[in-house]
Short mmCIF file of C-alpha atoms in Angstrom, two decimals:
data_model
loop_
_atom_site.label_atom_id
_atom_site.label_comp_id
_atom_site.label_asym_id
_atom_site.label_seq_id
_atom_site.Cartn_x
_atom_site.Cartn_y
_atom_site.Cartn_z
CA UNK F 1 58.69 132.33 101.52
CA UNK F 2 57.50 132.28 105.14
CA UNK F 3 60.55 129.92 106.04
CA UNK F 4 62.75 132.88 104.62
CA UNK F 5 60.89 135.09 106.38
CA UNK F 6 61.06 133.01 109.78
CA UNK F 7 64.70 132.84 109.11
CA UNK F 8 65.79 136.56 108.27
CA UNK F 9 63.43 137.02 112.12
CA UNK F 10 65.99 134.74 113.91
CA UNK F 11 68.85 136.08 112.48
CA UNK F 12 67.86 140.16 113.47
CA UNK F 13 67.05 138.69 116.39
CA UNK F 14 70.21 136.97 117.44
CA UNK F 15 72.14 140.18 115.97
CA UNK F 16 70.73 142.47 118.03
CA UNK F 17 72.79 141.44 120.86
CA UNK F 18 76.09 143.05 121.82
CA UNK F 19 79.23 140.23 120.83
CA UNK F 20 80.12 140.85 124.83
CA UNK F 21 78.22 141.67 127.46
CA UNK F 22 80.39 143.00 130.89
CA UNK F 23 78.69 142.38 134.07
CA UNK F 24 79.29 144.62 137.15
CA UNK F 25 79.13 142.98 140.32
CA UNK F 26 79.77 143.64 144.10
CA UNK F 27 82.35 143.18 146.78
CA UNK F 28 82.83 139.65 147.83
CA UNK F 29 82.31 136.47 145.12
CA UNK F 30 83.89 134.10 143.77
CA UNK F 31 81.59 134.41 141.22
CA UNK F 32 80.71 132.26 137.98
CA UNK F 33 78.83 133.73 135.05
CA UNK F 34 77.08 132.58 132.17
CA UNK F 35 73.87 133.17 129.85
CA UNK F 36 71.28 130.62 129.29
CA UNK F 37 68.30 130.72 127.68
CA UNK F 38 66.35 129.56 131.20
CA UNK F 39 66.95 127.59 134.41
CA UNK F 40 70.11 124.73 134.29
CA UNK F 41 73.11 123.75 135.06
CA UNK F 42 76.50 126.17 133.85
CA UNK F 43 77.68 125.73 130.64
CA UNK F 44 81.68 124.31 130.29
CA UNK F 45 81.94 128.14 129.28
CA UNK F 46 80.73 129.84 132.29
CA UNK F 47 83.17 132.25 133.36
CA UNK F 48 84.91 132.16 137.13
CA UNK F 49 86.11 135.14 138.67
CA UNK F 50 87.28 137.06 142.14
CA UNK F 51 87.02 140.36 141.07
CA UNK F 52 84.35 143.06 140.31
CA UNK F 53 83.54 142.21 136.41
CA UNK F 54 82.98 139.22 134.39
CA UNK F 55 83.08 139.61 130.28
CA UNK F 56 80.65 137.17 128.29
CA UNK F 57 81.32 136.38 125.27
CA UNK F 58 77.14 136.14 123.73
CA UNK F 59 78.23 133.85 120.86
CA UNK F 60 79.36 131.39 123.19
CA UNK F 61 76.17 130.91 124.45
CA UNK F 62 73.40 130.66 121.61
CA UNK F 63 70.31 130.97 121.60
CA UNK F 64 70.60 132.37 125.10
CA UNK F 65 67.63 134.90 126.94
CA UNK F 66 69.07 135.74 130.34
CA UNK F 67 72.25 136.97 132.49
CA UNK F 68 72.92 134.23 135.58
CA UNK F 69 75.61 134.65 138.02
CA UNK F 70 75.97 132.58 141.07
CA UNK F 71 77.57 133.80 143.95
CA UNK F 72 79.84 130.86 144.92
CA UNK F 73 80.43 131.70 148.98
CA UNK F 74 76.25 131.85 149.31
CA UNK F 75 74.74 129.32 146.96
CA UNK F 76 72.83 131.93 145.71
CA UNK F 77 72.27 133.64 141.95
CA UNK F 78 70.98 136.17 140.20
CA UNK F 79 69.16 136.55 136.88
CA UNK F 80 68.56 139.66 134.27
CA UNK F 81 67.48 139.68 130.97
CA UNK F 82 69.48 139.62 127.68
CA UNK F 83 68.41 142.93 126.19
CA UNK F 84 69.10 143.91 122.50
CA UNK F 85 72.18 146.24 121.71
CA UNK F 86 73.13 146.57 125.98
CA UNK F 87 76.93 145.48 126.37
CA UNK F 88 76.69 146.61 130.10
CA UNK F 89 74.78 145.06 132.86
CA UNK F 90 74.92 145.70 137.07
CA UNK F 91 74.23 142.95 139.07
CA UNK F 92 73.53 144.54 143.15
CA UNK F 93 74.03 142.40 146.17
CA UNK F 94 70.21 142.34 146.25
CA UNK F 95 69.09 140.47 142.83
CA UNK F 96 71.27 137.69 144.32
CA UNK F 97 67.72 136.17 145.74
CA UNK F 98 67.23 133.02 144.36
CA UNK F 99 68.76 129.29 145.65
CA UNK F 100 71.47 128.19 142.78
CA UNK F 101 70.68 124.63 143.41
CA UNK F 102 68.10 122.84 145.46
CA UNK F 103 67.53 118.84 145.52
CA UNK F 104 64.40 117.06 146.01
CA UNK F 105 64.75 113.20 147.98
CA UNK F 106 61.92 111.05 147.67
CA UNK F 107 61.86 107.77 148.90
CA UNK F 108 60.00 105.06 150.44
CA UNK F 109 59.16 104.02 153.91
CA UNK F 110 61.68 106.75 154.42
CA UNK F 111 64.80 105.23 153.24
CA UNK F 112 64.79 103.47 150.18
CA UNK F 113 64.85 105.58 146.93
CA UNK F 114 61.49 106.02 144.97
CA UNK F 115 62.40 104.63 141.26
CA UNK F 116 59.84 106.68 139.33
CA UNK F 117 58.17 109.85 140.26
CA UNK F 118 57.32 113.98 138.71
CA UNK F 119 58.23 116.49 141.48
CA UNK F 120 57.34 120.04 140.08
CA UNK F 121 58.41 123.25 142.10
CA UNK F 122 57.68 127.02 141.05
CA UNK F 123 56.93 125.96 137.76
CA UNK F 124 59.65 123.60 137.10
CA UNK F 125 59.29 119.43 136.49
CA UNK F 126 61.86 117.19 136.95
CA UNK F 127 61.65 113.14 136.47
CA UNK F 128 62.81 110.74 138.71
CA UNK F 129 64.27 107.31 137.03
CA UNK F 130 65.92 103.92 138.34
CA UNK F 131 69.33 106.37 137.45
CA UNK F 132 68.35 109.17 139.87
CA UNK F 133 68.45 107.24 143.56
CA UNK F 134 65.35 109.03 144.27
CA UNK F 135 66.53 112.80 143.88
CA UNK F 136 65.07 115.48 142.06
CA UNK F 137 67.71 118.79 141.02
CA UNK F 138 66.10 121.96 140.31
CA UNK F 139 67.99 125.43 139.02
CA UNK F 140 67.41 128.55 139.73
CA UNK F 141 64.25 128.39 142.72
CA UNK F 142 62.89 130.83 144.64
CA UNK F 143 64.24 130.66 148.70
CA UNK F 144 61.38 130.73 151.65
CA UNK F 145 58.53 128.88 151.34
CA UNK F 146 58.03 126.63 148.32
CA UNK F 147 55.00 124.27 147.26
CA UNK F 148 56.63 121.03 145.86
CA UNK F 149 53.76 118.72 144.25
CA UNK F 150 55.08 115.28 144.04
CA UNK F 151 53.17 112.28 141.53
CA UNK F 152 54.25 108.53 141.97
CA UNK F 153 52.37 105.31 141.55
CA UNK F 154 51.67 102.68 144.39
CA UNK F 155 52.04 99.45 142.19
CA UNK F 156 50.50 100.18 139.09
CA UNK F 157 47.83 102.34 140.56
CA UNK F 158 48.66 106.06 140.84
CA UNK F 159 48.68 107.40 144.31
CA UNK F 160 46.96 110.39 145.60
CA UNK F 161 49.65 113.42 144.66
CA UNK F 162 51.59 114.80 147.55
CA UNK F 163 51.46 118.75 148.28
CA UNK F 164 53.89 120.21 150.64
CA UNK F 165 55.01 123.37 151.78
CA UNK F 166 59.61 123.40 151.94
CA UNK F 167 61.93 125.59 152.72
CA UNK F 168 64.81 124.82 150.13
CA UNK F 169 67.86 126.47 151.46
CA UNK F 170 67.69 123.40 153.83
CA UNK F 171 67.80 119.41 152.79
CA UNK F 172 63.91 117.76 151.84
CA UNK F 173 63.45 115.04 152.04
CA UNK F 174 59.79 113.44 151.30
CA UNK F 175 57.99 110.13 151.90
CA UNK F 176 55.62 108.44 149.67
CA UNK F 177 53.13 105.70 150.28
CA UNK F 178 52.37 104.07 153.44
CA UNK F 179 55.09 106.15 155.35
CA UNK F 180 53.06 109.67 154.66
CA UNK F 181 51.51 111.06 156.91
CA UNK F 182 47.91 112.00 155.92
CA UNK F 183 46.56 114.25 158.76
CA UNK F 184 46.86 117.92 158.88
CA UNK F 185 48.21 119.88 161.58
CA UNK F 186 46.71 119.64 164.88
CA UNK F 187 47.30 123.35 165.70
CA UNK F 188 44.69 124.20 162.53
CA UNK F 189 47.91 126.10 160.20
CA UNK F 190 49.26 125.02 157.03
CA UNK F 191 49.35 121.08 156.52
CA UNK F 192 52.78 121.61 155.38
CA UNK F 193 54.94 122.79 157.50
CA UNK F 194 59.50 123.78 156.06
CA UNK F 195 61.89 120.62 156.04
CA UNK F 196 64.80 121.17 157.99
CA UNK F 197 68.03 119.40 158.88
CA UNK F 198 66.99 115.88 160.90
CA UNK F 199 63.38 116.79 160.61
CA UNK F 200 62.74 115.96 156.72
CA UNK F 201 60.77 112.59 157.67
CA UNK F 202 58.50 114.91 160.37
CA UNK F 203 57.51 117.37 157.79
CA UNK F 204 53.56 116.54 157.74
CA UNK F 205 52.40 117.24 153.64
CA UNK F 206 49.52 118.49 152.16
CA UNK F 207 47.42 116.06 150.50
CA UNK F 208 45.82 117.41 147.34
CA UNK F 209 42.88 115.09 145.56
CA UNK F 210 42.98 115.33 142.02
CA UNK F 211 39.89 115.85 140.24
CA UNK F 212 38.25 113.06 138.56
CA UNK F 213 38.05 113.03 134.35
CA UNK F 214 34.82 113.99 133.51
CA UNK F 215 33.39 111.05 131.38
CA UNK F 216 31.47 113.44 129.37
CA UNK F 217 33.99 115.76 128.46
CA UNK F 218 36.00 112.20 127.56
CA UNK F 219 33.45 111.03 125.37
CA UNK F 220 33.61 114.30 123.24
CA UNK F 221 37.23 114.37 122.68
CA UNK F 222 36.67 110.46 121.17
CA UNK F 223 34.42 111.49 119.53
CA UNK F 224 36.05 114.50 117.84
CA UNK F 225 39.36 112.43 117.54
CA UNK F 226 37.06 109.55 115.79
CA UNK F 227 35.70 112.60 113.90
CA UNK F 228 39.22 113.78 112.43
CA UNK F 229 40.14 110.13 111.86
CA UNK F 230 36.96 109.44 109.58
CA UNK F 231 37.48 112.90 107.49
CA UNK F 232 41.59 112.30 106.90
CA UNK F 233 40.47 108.97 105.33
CA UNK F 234 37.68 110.09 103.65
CA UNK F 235 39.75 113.02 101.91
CA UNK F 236 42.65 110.20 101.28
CA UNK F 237 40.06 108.07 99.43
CA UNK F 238 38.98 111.17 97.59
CA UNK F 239 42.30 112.40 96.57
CA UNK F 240 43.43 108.69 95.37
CA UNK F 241 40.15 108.72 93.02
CA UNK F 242 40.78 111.83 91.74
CA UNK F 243 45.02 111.10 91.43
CA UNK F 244 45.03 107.46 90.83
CA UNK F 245 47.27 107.81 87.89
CA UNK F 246 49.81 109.59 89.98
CA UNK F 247 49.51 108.14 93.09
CA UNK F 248 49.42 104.18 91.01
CA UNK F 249 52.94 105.92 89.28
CA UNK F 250 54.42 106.83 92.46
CA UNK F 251 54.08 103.46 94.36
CA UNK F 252 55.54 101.21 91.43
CA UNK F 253 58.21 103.66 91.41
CA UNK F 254 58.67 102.63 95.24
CA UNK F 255 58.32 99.10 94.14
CA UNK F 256 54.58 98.27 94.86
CA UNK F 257 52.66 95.48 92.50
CA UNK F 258 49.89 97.45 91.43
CA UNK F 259 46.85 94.84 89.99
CA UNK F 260 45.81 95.87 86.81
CA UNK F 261 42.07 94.76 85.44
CA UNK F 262 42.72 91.49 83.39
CA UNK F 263 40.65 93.59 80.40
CA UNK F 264 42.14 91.91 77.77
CA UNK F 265 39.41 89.28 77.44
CA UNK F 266 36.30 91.54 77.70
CA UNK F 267 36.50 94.58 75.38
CA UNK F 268 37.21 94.48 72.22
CA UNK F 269 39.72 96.92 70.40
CA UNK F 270 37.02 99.59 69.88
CA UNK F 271 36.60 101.50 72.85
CA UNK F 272 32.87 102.50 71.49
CA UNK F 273 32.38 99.13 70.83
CA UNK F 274 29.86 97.30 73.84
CA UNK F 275 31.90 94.50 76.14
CA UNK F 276 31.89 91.07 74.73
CA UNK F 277 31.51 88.67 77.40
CA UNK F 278 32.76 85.07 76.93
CA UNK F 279 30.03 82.28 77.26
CA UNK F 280 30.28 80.40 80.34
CA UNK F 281 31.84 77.17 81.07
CA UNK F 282 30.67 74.50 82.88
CA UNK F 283 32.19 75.12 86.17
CA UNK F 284 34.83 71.48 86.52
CA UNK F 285 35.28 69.80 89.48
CA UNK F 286 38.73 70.26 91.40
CA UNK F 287 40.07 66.76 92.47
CA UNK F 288 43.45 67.59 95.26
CA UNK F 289 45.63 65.45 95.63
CA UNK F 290 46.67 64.06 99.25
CA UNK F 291 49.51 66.25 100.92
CA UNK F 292 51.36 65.60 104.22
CA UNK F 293 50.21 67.61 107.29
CA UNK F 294 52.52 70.83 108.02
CA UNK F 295 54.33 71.11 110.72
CA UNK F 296 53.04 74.64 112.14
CA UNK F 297 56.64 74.83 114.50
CA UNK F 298 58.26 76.83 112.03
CA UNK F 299 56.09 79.66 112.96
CA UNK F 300 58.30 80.37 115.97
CA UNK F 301 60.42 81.98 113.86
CA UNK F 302 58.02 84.74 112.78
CA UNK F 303 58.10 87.87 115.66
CA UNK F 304 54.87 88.25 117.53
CA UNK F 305 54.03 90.77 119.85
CA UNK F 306 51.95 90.55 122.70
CA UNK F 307 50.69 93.54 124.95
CA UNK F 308 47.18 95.00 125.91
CA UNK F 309 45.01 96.67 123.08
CA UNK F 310 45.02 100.28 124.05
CA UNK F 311 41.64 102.72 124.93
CA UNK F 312 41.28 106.21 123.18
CA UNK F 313 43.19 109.44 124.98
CA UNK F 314 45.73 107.13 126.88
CA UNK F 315 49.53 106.86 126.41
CA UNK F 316 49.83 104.07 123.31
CA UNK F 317 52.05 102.40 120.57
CA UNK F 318 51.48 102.19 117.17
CA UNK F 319 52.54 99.55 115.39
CA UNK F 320 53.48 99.04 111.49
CA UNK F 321 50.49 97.34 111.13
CA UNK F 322 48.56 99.86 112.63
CA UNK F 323 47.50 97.65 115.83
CA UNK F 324 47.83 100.30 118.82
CA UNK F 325 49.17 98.41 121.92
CA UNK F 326 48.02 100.02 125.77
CA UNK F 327 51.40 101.65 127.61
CA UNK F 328 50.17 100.52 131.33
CA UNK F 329 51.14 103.07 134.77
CA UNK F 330 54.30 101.96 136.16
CA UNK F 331 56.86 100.16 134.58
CA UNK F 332 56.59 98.16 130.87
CA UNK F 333 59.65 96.26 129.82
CA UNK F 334 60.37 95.65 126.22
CA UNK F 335 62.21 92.55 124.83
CA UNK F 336 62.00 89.28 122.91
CA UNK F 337 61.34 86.65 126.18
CA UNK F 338 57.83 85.40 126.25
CA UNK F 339 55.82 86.99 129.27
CA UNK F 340 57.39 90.83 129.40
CA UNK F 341 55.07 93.91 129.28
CA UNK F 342 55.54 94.54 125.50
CA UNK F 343 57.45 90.79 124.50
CA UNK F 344 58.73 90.57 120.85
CA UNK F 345 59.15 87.27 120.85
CA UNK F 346 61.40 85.83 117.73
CA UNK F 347 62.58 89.00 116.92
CA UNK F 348 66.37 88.34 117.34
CA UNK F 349 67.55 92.28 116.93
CA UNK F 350 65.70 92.70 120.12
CA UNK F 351 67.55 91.96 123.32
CA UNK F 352 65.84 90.19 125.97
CA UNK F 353 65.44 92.68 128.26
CA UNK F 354 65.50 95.54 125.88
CA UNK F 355 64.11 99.05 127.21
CA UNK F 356 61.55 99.86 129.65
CA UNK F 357 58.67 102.75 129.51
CA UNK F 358 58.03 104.43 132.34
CA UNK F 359 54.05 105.95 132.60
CA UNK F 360 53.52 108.36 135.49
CA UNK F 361 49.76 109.73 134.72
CA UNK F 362 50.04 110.85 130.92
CA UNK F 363 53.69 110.85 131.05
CA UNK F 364 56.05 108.47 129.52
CA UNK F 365 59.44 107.96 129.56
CA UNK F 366 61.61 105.35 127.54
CA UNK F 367 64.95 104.03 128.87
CA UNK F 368 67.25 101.65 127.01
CA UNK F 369 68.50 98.47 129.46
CA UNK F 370 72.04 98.20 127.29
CA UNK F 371 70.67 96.67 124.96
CA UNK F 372 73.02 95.28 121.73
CA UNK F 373 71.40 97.23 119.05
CA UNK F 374 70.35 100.42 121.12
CA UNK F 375 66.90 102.16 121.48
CA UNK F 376 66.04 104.80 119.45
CA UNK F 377 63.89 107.87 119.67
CA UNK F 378 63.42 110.14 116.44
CA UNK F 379 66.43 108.36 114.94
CA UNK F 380 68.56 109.36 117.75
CA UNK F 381 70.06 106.67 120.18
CA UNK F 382 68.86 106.88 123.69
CA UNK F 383 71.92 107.27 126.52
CA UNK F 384 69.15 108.42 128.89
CA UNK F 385 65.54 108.44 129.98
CA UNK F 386 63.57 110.77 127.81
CA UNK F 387 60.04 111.74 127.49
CA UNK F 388 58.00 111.05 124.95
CA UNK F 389 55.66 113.37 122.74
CA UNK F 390 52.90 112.54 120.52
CA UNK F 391 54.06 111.22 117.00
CA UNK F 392 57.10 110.35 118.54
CA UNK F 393 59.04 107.37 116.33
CA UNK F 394 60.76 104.57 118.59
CA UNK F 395 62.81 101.79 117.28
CA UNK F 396 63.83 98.59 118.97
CA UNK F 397 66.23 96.79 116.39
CA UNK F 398 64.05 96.08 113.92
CA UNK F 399 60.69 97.31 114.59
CA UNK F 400 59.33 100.30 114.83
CA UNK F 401 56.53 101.94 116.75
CA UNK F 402 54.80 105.35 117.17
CA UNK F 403 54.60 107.23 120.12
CA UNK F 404 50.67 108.78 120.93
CA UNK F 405 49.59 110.53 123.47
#
């Protein structure tokens, strides 16, 4: 009933708003137009114009929230709302406030590309991978003065998070480790100071200290997650006394060899009737006969896996045999060769060099190295780095893991 319900919502919802929406614009363009439920790229459907008026078609852009048109000859765009049963919307040369594009370089001793970073602006996050060369693309961003808070990793150690202050309508460009400079402004302002052409590597950042976990307030949430644990099993055990039948039914249906008390032997027919136990026999001595040695080599064959056991509250895997394995900061490559960060040695659906996770804080992502059999997130095949939630299921080949948080 309440999926009905959340159903018949979505669809009043969706139908409230007009089939086409006509924008009014100003003088000057070209234009492109295009609704989106938030900050991104255009769709292949946006809509290209010279003139005065743009027509959007709102079932060609589900699930859509907001009105963006990007004035072509400034780099800049505007935004209104989607608003139910309105086919006619004016866009004035002053909503056109806001940067279309901006791009975020961060790199190393000021020329080589950082290969794993989070740079957040305004509210937005974007991840930086091997695949990015160090830049960081945000939509829709405010122009002026913007705080860009960027998080990276000196070896597998994460460094202290750099704050600065950028003007985005110009190229930024930002330095990490050794080549950032620490020390505020000698003149007493703003430690950050706007990024402009041939001056990104002088731009002096803000450096922010994180707060330190308090060990208290860590202990709790073990203890509470330790809590939760204890009372899921506790109601399992209860519900399999109190089902047995069922639940015994269910997993011989599934194929599982249930034991069954060998009863036979100890009761007779009468269930009134007290047990009748057998009189003991002497207990006779077990005589072996000699057997060759065996050769333990074969056990190459089985898969093993080897990686760090992992502490409470930190990024982990799963396993099928419910053995959680650490995900370390930095980078943890996943294949079958002996010595890797996560090595599944003998498993021959696993590629050597497999996949790698990259951990930035509390955030993972998962990449697959073109691997023969593919990596897979939530049954889906990765063709790019994605993050991972909680309860996330990965698959390498063969084996399986779960994602927690």
């Amino acid at each position: 009933m309440l999926r009905l319900t959340v159903f018949a919502l979505l669809a009043l919802t969706s139908s409230a708003f007009a089939a086409k929406v006509t924008v009014s614009l100003p003088d000057g363009g070209p234009y492109l137009g295009w609704a989106a439920e938030g900050p991104g790229a255009p769709p292949a459907k946006a809509v290209r114009t010279r003139s005065t008026q743009i027509d959007l078609e709102t079932t060609d852009y589900p699930g859509a929230k907001f009105v963006y048109v990007q004035d072509e000859s400034s780099g800049k765009v505007a935004k209104l709302p989607l608003k139910a049963n309105v086919e006619t919307v004016t866009i004035a040369a002053k909503d056109f406030a806001r940067l279309f594009k901006a791009d975020v370089t961060v790199t190393r001793g000021g020329a080589t590309p950082i290969d794993a970073a989070v740079v957040s602006i305004d509210g937005q996050k974007a991840i930086i991978g091997a695949a990015s060369q160090g830049v960081a693309t945000f939509y829709d961003v405010p122009t002026g003065d913007v705080k860009v808070k960027v998080e990276y990793n000196i070896g597998k150690l994460p460094a202290t998070p750099i704050v600065q202050i950028v003007d985005l309508s110009k190229p930024v460009s930002i330095q990490a480790a050794g080549e950032v400079s620490m020390a505020p402004k000698s003149d007493g302002g703003d430690a950050g100071s706007a990024v402009g052409p041939g001056a990104a590597t002088e731009a002096k950042p803000k450096v922010v200290k994180e707060n330190s976990p308090n060990p208290i307030g860590s202990m709790l949430v073990t203890l509470g997650a330790v809590a939760v644990i204890a009372g899921l099993g506790y109601a399992a055990l209860r519900y399999y006394k109190q089902n047995s039948g069922t639940v015994n039914e269910q997993l011989e249906r599934l194929g599982v060899q249930i034991p069954k008390a060998p009863d036979d032997d100890l009761t007779s027919g009468d269930p009134a009737a007290p047990p009748a136990f057998k009189t003991p026999q002497p207990v006779q001595k077990i005589v072996l006969d000699p057997v060759s040695p065996v050769d333990l080599s074969a056990a190459a064959a089985i898969p093993t896996i080897t990686q760090a056991v992992a502490s409470a509250g930190y990024p982990s895997l799963l396993t099928a045999d419910g053995e959680t394995l650490a995900v370390n900061e930095g980078e943890t490559i996943v294949g079958r060769e002996a010595g890797l960060g996560l090595s599944l040695t003998g498993e021959t659906s696993v590629s050597r060099n497999h996949a790698k996770f990259v951990r930035v804080g509390n955030q993972v992502t998962l990449e697959d190295l073109g691997s023969t059999n593919g990596s897979f997130v939530n049954g889906s095949k990765l063709t790019a780095a994605t993050v991972l939630r909680p309860g996330d299921e990965i698959r390498f080949g063969a084996i399986t893991f779960r994602y927690q948080g």
